[in-house]
XYZ file of C-alpha atoms in Angstrom:
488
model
C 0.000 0.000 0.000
C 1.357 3.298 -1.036
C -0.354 6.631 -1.208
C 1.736 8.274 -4.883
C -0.898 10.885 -5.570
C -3.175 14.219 -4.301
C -6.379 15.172 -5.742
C -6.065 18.006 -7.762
C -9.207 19.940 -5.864
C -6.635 19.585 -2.550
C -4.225 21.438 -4.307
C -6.306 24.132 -6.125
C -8.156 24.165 -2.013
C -4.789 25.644 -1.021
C -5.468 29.271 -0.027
C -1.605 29.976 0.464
C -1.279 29.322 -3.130
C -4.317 30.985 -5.021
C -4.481 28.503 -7.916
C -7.986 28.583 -9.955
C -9.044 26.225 -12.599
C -9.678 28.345 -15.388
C -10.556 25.400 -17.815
C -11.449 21.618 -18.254
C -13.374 19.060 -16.556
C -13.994 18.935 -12.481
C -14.330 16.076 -10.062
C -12.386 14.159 -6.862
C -10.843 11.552 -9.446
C -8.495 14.090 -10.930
C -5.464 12.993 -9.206
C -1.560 14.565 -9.337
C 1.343 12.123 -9.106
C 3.988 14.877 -9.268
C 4.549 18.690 -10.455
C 6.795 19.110 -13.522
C 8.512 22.719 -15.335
C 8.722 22.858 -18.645
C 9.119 25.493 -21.388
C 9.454 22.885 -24.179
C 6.631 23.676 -27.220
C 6.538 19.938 -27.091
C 6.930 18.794 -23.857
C 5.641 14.977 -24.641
C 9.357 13.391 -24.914
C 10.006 14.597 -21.203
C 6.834 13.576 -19.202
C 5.767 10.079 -17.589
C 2.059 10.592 -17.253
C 0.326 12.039 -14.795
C 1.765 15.339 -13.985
C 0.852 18.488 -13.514
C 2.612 20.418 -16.128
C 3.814 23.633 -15.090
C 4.582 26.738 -17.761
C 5.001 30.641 -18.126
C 4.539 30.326 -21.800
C 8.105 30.921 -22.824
C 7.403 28.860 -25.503
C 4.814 30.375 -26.590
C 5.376 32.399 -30.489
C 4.132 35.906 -30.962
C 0.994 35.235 -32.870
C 0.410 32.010 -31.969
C -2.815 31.217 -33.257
C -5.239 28.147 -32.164
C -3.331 25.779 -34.368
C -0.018 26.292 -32.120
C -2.248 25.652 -28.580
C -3.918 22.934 -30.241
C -0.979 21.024 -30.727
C 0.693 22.077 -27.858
C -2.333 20.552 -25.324
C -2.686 17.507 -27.488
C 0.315 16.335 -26.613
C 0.411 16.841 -23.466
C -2.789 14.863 -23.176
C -1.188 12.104 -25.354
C 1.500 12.154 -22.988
C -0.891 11.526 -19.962
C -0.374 14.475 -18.195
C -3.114 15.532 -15.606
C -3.115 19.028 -15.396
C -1.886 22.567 -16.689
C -0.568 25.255 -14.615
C 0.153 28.232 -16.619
C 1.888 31.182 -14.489
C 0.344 34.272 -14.839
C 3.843 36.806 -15.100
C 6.234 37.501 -16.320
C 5.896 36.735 -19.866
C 2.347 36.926 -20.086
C -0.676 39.142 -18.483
C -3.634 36.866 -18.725
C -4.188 32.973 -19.698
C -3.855 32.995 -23.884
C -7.625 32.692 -24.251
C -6.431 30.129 -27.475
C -5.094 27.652 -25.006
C -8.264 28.039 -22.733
C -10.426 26.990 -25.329
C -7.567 24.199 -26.520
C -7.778 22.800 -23.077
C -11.534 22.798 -22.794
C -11.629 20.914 -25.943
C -8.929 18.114 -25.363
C -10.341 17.734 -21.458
C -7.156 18.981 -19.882
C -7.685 20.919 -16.488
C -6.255 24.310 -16.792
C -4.915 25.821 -13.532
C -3.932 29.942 -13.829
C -1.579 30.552 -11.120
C -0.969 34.018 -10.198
C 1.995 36.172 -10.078
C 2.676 35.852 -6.442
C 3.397 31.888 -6.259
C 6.071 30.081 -7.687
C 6.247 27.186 -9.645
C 8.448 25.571 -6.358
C 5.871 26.429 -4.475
C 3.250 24.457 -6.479
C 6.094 21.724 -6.365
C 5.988 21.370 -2.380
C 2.074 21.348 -2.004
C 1.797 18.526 -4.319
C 4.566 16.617 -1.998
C 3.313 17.951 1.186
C -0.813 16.701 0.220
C 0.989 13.587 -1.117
C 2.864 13.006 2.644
C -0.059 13.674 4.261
C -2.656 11.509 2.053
C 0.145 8.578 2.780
C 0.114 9.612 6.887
C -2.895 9.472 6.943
C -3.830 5.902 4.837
C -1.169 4.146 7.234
C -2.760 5.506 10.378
C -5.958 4.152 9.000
C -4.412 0.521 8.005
C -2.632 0.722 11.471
C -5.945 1.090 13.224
C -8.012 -1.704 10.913
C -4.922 -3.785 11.297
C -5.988 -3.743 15.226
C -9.459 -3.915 15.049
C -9.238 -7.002 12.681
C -6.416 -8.555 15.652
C -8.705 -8.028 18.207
C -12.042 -9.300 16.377
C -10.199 -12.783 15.744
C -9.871 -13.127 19.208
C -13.129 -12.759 20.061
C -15.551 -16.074 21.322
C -16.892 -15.637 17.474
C -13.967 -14.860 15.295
C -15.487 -15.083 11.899
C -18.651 -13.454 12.029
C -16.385 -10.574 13.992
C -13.505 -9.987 11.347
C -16.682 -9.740 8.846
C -18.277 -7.258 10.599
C -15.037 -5.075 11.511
C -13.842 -5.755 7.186
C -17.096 -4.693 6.046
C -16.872 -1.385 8.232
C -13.475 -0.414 7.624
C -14.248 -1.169 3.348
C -17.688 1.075 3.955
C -19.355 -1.967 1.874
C -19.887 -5.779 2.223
C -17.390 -8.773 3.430
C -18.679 -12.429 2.574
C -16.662 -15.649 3.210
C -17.646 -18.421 1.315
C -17.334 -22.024 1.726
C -15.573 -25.161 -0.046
C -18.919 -25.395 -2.196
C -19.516 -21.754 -3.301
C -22.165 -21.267 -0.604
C -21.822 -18.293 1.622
C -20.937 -19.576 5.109
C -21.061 -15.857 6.911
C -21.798 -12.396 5.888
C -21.543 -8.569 6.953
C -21.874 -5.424 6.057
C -24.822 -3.497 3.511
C -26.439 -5.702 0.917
C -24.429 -4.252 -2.464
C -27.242 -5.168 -4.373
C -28.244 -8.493 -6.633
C -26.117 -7.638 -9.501
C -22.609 -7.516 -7.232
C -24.081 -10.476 -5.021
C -23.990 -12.531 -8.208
C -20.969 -11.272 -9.641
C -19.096 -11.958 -6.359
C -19.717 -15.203 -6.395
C -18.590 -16.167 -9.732
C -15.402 -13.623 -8.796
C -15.306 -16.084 -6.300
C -14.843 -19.177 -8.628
C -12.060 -17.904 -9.861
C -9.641 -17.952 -7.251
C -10.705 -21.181 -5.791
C -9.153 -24.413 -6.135
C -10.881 -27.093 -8.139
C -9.318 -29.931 -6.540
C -8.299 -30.930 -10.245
C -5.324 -28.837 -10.532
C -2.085 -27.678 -8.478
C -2.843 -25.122 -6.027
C -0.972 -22.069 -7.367
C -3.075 -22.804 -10.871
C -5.343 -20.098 -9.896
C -4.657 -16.187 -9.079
C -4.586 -15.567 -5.303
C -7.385 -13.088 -6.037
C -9.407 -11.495 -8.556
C -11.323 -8.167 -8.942
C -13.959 -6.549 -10.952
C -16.612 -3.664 -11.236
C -19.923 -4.216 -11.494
C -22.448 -1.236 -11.960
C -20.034 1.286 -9.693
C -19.206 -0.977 -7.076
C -15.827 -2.832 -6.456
C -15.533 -6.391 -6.187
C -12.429 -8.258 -5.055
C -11.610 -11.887 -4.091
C -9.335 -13.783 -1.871
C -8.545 -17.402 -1.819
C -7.837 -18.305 1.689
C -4.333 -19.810 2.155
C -5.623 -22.695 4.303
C -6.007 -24.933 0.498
C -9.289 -25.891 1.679
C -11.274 -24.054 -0.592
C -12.434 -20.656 1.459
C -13.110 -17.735 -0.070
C -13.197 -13.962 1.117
C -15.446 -12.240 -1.200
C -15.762 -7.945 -0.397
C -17.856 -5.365 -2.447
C -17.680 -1.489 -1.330
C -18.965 1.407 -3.903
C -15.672 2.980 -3.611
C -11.752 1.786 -3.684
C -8.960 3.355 -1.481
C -5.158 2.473 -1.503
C -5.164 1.154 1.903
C -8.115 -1.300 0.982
C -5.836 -3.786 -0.439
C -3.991 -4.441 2.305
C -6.732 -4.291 5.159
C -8.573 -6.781 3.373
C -5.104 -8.924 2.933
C -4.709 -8.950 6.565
C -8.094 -10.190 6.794
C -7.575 -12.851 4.576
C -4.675 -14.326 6.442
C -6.757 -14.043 9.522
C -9.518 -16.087 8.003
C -7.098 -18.614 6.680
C -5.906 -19.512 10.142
C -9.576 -19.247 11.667
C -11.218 -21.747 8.989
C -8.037 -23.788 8.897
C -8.413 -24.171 12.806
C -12.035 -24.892 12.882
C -12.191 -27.192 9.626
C -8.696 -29.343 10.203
C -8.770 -32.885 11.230
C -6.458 -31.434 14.412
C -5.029 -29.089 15.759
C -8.833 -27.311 16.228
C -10.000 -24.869 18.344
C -12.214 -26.640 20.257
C -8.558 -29.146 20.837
C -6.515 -26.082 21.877
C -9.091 -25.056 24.396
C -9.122 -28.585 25.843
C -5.898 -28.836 25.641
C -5.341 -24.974 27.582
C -7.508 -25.837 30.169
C -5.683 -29.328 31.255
C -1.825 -27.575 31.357
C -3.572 -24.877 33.370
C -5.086 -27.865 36.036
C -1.418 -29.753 36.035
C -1.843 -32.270 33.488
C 1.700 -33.002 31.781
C 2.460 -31.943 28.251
C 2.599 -35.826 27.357
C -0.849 -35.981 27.920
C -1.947 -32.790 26.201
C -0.396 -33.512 23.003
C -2.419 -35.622 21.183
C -5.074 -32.350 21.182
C -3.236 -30.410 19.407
C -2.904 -32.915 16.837
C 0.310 -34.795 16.614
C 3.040 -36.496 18.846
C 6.466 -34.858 17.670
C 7.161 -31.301 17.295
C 9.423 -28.523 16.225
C 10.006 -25.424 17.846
C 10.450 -22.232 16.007
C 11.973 -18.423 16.775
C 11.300 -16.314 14.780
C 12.538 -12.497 15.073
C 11.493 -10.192 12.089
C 14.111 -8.491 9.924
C 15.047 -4.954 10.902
C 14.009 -3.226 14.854
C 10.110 -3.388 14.698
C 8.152 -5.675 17.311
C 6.496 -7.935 15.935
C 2.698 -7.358 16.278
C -0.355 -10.214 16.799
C -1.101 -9.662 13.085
C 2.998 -10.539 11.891
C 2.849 -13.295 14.055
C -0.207 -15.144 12.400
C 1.387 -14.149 9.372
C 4.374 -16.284 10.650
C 2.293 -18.826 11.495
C 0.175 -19.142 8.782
C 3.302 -19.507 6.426
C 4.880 -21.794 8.759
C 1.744 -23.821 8.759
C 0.844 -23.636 12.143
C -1.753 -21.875 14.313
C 0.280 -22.240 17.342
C 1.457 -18.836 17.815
C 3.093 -16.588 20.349
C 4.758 -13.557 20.680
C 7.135 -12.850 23.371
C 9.066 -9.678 23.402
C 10.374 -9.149 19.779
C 10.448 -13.015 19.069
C 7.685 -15.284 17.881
C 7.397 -18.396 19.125
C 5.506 -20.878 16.742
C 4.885 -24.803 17.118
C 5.171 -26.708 14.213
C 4.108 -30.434 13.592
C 7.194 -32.664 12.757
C 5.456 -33.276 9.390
C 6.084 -29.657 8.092
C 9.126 -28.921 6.185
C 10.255 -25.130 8.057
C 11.328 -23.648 5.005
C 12.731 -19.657 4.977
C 10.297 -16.548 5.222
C 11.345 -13.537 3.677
C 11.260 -10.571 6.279
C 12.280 -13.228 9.356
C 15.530 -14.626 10.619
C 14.230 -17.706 11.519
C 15.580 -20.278 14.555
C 14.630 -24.207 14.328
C 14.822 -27.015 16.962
C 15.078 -30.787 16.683
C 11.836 -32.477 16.191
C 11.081 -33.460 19.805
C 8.007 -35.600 22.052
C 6.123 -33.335 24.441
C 8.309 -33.949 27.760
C 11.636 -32.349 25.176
C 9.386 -29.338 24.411
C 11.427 -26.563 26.988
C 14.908 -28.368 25.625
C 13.336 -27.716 22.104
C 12.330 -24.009 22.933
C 16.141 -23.773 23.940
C 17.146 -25.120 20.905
C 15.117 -22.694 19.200
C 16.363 -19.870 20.586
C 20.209 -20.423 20.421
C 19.656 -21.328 16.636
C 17.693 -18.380 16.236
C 20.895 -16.015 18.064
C 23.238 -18.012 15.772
C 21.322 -17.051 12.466
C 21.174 -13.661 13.582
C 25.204 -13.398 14.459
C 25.511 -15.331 11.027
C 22.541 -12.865 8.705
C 21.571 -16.574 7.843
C 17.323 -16.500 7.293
C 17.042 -19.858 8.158
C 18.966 -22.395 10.785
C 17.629 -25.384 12.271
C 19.512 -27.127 14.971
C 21.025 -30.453 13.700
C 20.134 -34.284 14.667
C 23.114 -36.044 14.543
C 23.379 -40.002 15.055
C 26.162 -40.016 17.017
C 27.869 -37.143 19.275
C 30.680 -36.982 21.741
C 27.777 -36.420 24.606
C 26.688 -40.000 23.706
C 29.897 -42.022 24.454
C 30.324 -40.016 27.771
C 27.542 -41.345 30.790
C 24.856 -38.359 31.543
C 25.404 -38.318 35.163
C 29.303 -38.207 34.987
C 29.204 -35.874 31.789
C 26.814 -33.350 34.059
C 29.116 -33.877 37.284
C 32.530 -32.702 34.943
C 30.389 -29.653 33.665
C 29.072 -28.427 37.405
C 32.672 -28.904 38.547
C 34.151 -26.854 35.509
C 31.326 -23.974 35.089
C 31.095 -23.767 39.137
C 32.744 -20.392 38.973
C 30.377 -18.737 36.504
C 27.514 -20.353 36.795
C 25.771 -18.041 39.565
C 26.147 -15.255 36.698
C 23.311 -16.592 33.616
C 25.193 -13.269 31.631
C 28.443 -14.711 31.327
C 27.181 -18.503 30.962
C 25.709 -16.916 27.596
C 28.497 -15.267 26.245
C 30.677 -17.516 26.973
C 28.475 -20.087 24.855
C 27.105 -17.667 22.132
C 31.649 -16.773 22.123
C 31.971 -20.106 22.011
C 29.788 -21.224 19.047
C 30.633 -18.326 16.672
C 34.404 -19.292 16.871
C 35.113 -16.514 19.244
C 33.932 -13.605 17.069
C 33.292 -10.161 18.783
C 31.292 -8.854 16.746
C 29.093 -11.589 15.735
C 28.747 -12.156 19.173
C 27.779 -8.780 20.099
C 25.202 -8.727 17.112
C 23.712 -12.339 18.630
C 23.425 -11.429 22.421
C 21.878 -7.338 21.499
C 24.814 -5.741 23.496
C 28.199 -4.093 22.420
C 31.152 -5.664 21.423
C 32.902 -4.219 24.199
C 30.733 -5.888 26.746
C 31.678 -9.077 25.228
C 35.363 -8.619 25.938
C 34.933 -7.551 29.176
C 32.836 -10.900 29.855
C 35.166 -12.960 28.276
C 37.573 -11.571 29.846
C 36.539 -12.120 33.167
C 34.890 -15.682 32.254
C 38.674 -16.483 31.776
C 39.543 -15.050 34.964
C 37.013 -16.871 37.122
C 37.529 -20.097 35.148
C 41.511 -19.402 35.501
C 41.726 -20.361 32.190
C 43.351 -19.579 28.337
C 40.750 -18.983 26.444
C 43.172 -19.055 23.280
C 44.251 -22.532 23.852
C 41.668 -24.593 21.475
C 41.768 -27.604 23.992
C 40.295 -25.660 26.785
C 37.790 -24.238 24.190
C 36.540 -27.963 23.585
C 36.239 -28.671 26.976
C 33.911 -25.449 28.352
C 32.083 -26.170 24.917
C 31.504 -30.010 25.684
C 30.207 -28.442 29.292
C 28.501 -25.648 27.926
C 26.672 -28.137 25.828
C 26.199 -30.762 28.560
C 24.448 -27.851 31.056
């Protein structure tokens, strides 16, 4: 979503600058993408489309009759420009009234602007009404984007996202079923023309069962008798459809109903999948919160083994309920949670975890319900490493056979209390000293991993080896705080 234009009647509503449209058609659809100067007599080789040309008629002949105006505005309309400001001083008194009527006749807007503003002035209006149209589109995507968060987790997500979609559109939001049916509805009745039309929109973009999923377009849009209709297969593959239908089209709508979408993927995918449902989650809430062990909640949420995944998005925003069912939904799980500026997401073993663009993802082993908080671990220190590394994706590795297996778990944990003993009342410099340890005693990558500065690292380090009484350098006594590092 990006707001790239301001209606001309903003810009001529400017007091400051005294424009007045002298010439051509009217109306809130005349829009400005930028202000250009030009005293070319044919300015068509230098203009994109859609400016507002700007001119003191320098170009302009001394007897310049209607043939010279008439092929002046032509091609400026050929070109696509949107509008013509022609400066009133210092080359000419009044608007040429040949160009007025040239204008009228090729249905080009003609602004006069007087002698007191400049042409740079016209210039910043159009960017300042364009900043401000943009401001004000993302404050109003911002505040659907929470509405729509907070109507999922109501006791009656569906019907709620509807309701808050339809509102924010100012028209209709329909979700249909596997079979074409309409399963929920909201918002004013667009009429039976649209109703129909929607539905075969609708067709579309759904799967027939008969063909690979990505066969179809992920949506589809039309116009039927002034009012907009778009569609939205539902990335859940099981055959949903979000259908909406509003008399008028903003840029943020796009994107509001996108969020929307991937809402009612995870919603219908919950409600309609053989496991993993709501109803399993609840059950499966409720007995964790009365003591029962993971073990025996795990079958609810629809599978034994599990992985783990961290997920921290790419530059310093928090992630927000609405990235992290994005997350989700592309990680193929409902299982979300955000803590801090990481999302936590629980994946079945099944699922290949596969990279996300705009993450830095983390991946555990696949691991039974009593490993989960070993896996979460996992997770995380995968997730630092990636980071420290600018690798999207790393999952931490199952390996057959390690040096912790030939050494006895009770002796192998006795050796690391006896060597870590020193540090291990400070959790700070256990984690450097690991994090240090693991990226092959880089500073910085260190520093990038653990959030702090690289100078904090060598002064942990530094006294890690003092407590430890202990070279650091020498690559034996690096295996052996490693092996205990990884044995803790």
């Amino acid at each position: 979503m990006c707001i790239r234009v301001c209606p001309l009647d903003a810009l001529l509503a400017r007091a400051d600058l005294g424009l007045r449209r002298i010439a051509g058609p009217e109306g809130p659809d005349i829009a400005v993408h930028w202000a250009h100067t030009s005293e070319m007599a044919d300015p068509y080789p230098y203009l994109l489309g859609g400016e507002l040309l700007l001119s003191a008629g320098v170009h302009i002949p001394e007897g310049a009759g209607p043939g010279y105006f008439d092929a002046y505005v032509s091609r400026i309309v050929a070109a696509g420009g949107t509008a013509l400001g022609f400066g009133v001083a210092p080359v000419h008194d009044t608007v040429p009234g040949a160009l007025v009527e040239a204008c009228e006749m090729h249905g080009l807007p003609l602004v006069e602007v007087p002698p007191r503003t400049t042409f740079s002035a016209v210039a910043r209006a159009v960017w300042q009404l364009m900043a401000q149209a943009r401001t004000a589109e993302l404050r109003r995507v911002t505040e659907a984007q929470q509405s729509l968060a907070t109507a999922a987790a109501r006791p009656d997500p569906v019907p709620s996202v509807l309701q808050q979609l339809a509102r924010r559109l100012g028209g209709r939001a329909v979700l249909y079923g596997p079979e074409g049916t309409e399963i929920a509805g909201a918002g004013a009745d667009q009429g039976e023309e649209a109703r129909t039309a929607l539905m075969k929109l609708a067709e579309v973009v759904r799967p027939s069962g008969q063909e690979p999923s990505d066969a179809r377009p992920a949506s589809a849009s039309d116009t039927v008798g002034g009012v907009r209709l778009v569609a939205h297969a539902l990335g859940n593959g099981e055959g949903f459809v979000l259908g909406t239908a509003a008399p008028q089209r903003d840029a943020g709508d796009h994107t509001i109903a996108s969020v929307a979408a991937v809402m009612l993927s995870l919603l219908t995918g919950a409600r309609h999948s053989g496991s993993g449902s709501v109803a399993g989650r609840s059950s499966a809430l409720v007995r964790l919160l009365l003591g029962a062990p993971p073990a025996e909640v795990a079958p609810l949420l629809g599978g034994g083994r599990w992985r783990v995944v961290h997920g921290r998005p790419d530059g310093r925003a928090a992630p927000d309920p609405v990235a992290a069912s994005a997350l989700g939904a592309a990680l193929g799980s409902t299982l979300v949670d955000v803590a801090g500026d990481v999302v936590r997401v629980l994946v079945p073993d099944g699922r290949t975890v596969e990279r996300v663009p705009g993450w830095t993802l983390g991946a555990s082993a696949a691991a039974d319900p009593g490993d989960w908080p070993a896996a979460d671990t996992q997770a995380a220190r995968a997730l630092a490493r990636a980071r420290a590394t600018r690798t999207p994706l790393l999952c931490h590795g199952d390996r057959p056979t390690t040096l912790t297996d030939l050494v006895p778990a009770a002796e192998a944990d006795a050796h690391a209390r006896a060597l870590l003993a020193p540090i291990e009342q400070t959790p700070a410099l256990v984690d450097t000293l690991r994090t240090w340890l693991s990226l092959h005693g880089s500073w910085d990558r260190t520093a990038v991993a653990l959030d702090v500065h690289r100078n904090t690292v060598r002064q942990r380090i530094a006294r890690c080896a003092t407590l430890l009484d202990a070279d650091l350098d020498d690559p034996d006594v690096r295996m052996e705080l490693w092996f205990a590092l990884r044995t803790r």
